[in-house]
Amino acid sequence: MNSVLVDFNDDETWIADSGASEHMSNGSVINAHGKGKISLIAFDGKDYIPTELNDVLYVPDIKFNLFSIGAALGQGYTMMTDNKTCKIIKGNDVYAIGLRIDKLYHMQFRHAGSINVNL
């Protein structure tokens, strides 16, 4: 596999998705063109902190970026939700927060640059 830097659109919308098998960026639930890491800045309830998502599928045609709850749980995180927020937690620390808009939780992420994708 070749490793390349891929610029993605500036849409910073990340939807928490309990049905997504992996985190997905910029595309559709069609074909993944690669898999890699993405650097983000996540809101933890107090500050924006640098973080990295691993094994992100690059799917160019997806309308919104998807944050896989299942992938996060598989990496030892837990999720707490109420009718306004969801929190991604490990130990006693909050690593990310999503705000509920209608029936979806929008993760409070900002892009920190390009993604490194293996094609």
Short mmCIF file of C-alpha atoms in Angstrom, two decimals:
data_model
loop_
_atom_site.label_atom_id
_atom_site.label_comp_id
_atom_site.label_asym_id
_atom_site.label_seq_id
_atom_site.Cartn_x
_atom_site.Cartn_y
_atom_site.Cartn_z
CA MET A 1 0.00 0.00 0.00
CA ASN A 2 1.16 3.53 -0.75
CA SER A 3 0.85 6.25 1.87
CA VAL A 4 -0.31 9.67 0.68
CA LEU A 5 -1.57 12.87 2.23
CA VAL A 6 -5.15 13.56 1.20
CA ASP A 7 -6.78 16.94 1.66
CA PHE A 8 -10.42 16.64 2.66
CA ASN A 9 -13.16 19.21 2.46
CA ASP A 10 -13.44 21.76 5.21
CA ASP A 11 -16.76 20.37 6.46
CA GLU A 12 -16.03 19.81 10.13
CA THR A 13 -19.29 18.00 10.79
CA TRP A 14 -18.65 14.66 12.50
CA ILE A 15 -21.78 12.65 13.37
CA ALA A 16 -21.57 10.07 16.18
CA ASP A 17 -22.73 6.85 14.55
CA SER A 18 -23.34 3.65 16.49
CA GLY A 19 -23.73 1.73 13.23
CA ALA A 20 -20.46 2.78 11.55
CA SER A 21 -17.80 0.08 11.59
CA GLU A 22 -14.96 2.61 11.36
CA HIS A 23 -14.53 6.39 11.49
CA MET A 24 -15.15 7.75 7.98
CA SER A 25 -14.14 11.05 6.45
CA ASN A 26 -15.44 12.87 3.39
CA GLY A 27 -17.55 10.49 1.49
CA SER A 28 -20.39 8.10 1.25
CA VAL A 29 -21.10 4.63 2.50
CA ILE A 30 -19.89 3.52 -0.91
CA ASN A 31 -16.29 2.33 -1.34
CA ALA A 32 -13.44 3.30 0.94
CA HIS A 33 -10.43 4.46 -1.07
CA GLY A 34 -8.01 4.00 1.80
CA LYS A 35 -7.46 3.86 5.52
CA GLY A 36 -5.30 6.04 7.74
CA LYS A 37 -4.97 8.50 10.60
CA ILE A 38 -6.51 11.93 10.99
CA SER A 39 -5.41 14.68 13.36
CA LEU A 40 -8.24 16.55 15.05
CA ILE A 41 -8.77 19.00 17.85
CA ALA A 42 -11.58 17.75 20.11
CA PHE A 43 -13.61 19.73 22.63
CA ASP A 44 -13.50 18.00 26.03
CA GLY A 45 -16.01 20.29 27.75
CA LYS A 46 -13.41 22.86 28.80
CA ASP A 47 -10.77 23.15 26.09
CA TYR A 48 -9.94 21.97 22.60
CA ILE A 49 -7.27 19.27 22.83
CA PRO A 50 -5.21 17.65 20.05
CA THR A 51 -6.20 14.08 19.30
CA GLU A 52 -5.80 11.50 16.57
CA LEU A 53 -8.27 9.02 15.12
CA ASN A 54 -6.75 5.80 13.83
CA ASP A 55 -8.07 3.48 11.12
CA VAL A 56 -10.19 6.21 9.52
CA LEU A 57 -11.71 5.11 6.23
CA TYR A 58 -11.33 7.64 3.42
CA VAL A 59 -14.68 7.67 1.61
CA PRO A 60 -14.69 10.65 -0.80
CA ASP A 61 -18.44 10.71 -1.52
CA ILE A 62 -19.84 10.64 2.03
CA LYS A 63 -21.94 13.69 2.95
CA PHE A 64 -20.81 13.91 6.60
CA ASN A 65 -17.83 12.56 8.47
CA LEU A 66 -18.84 9.66 10.74
CA PHE A 67 -17.39 9.06 14.20
CA SER A 68 -17.73 5.34 14.93
CA ILE A 69 -18.96 4.76 18.47
CA GLY A 70 -18.21 1.04 18.06
CA ALA A 71 -14.59 1.74 17.06
CA ALA A 72 -14.15 4.06 20.07
CA LEU A 73 -15.63 1.47 22.44
CA GLY A 74 -13.30 -1.14 20.93
CA GLN A 75 -10.34 1.06 21.88
CA GLY A 76 -11.35 1.20 25.54
CA TYR A 77 -13.46 4.37 25.57
CA THR A 78 -16.95 4.54 27.03
CA MET A 79 -19.84 6.73 25.96
CA MET A 80 -22.27 8.58 28.20
CA THR A 81 -25.33 10.27 26.72
CA ASP A 82 -28.23 12.39 27.82
CA ASN A 83 -30.78 14.34 25.79
CA LYS A 84 -28.28 17.16 25.05
CA THR A 85 -24.78 15.68 24.85
CA CYS A 86 -22.71 12.57 24.40
CA LYS A 87 -19.31 12.23 26.05
CA ILE A 88 -16.46 9.97 24.98
CA ILE A 89 -14.62 8.97 28.16
CA LYS A 90 -11.59 6.90 29.14
CA GLY A 91 -10.99 6.42 32.85
CA ASN A 92 -12.04 9.66 34.52
CA ASP A 93 -11.19 11.88 31.55
CA VAL A 94 -13.55 13.25 28.89
CA TYR A 95 -11.86 13.13 25.47
CA ALA A 96 -14.66 14.42 23.25
CA ILE A 97 -18.16 15.83 23.44
CA GLY A 98 -21.00 15.74 20.94
CA LEU A 99 -23.97 18.10 21.01
CA ARG A 100 -27.40 16.76 20.12
CA ILE A 101 -28.99 18.48 17.15
CA ASP A 102 -32.38 16.96 16.34
CA LYS A 103 -31.73 13.22 16.73
CA LEU A 104 -27.99 13.23 15.97
CA TYR A 105 -24.95 13.93 18.11
CA HIS A 106 -22.54 16.29 16.35
CA MET A 107 -19.03 15.72 17.69
CA GLN A 108 -17.16 18.90 18.58
CA PHE A 109 -14.09 18.32 16.39
CA ARG A 110 -11.97 20.70 14.37
CA HIS A 111 -9.65 19.52 11.64
CA ALA A 112 -5.96 19.95 12.41
CA GLY A 113 -4.63 19.30 8.89
CA SER A 114 -4.55 16.59 6.25
CA ILE A 115 -5.10 12.90 6.72
CA ASN A 116 -2.51 10.25 6.04
CA VAL A 117 -4.18 7.50 4.01
CA ASN A 118 -2.86 4.17 2.79
CA LEU A 119 -4.26 3.54 -0.69
#
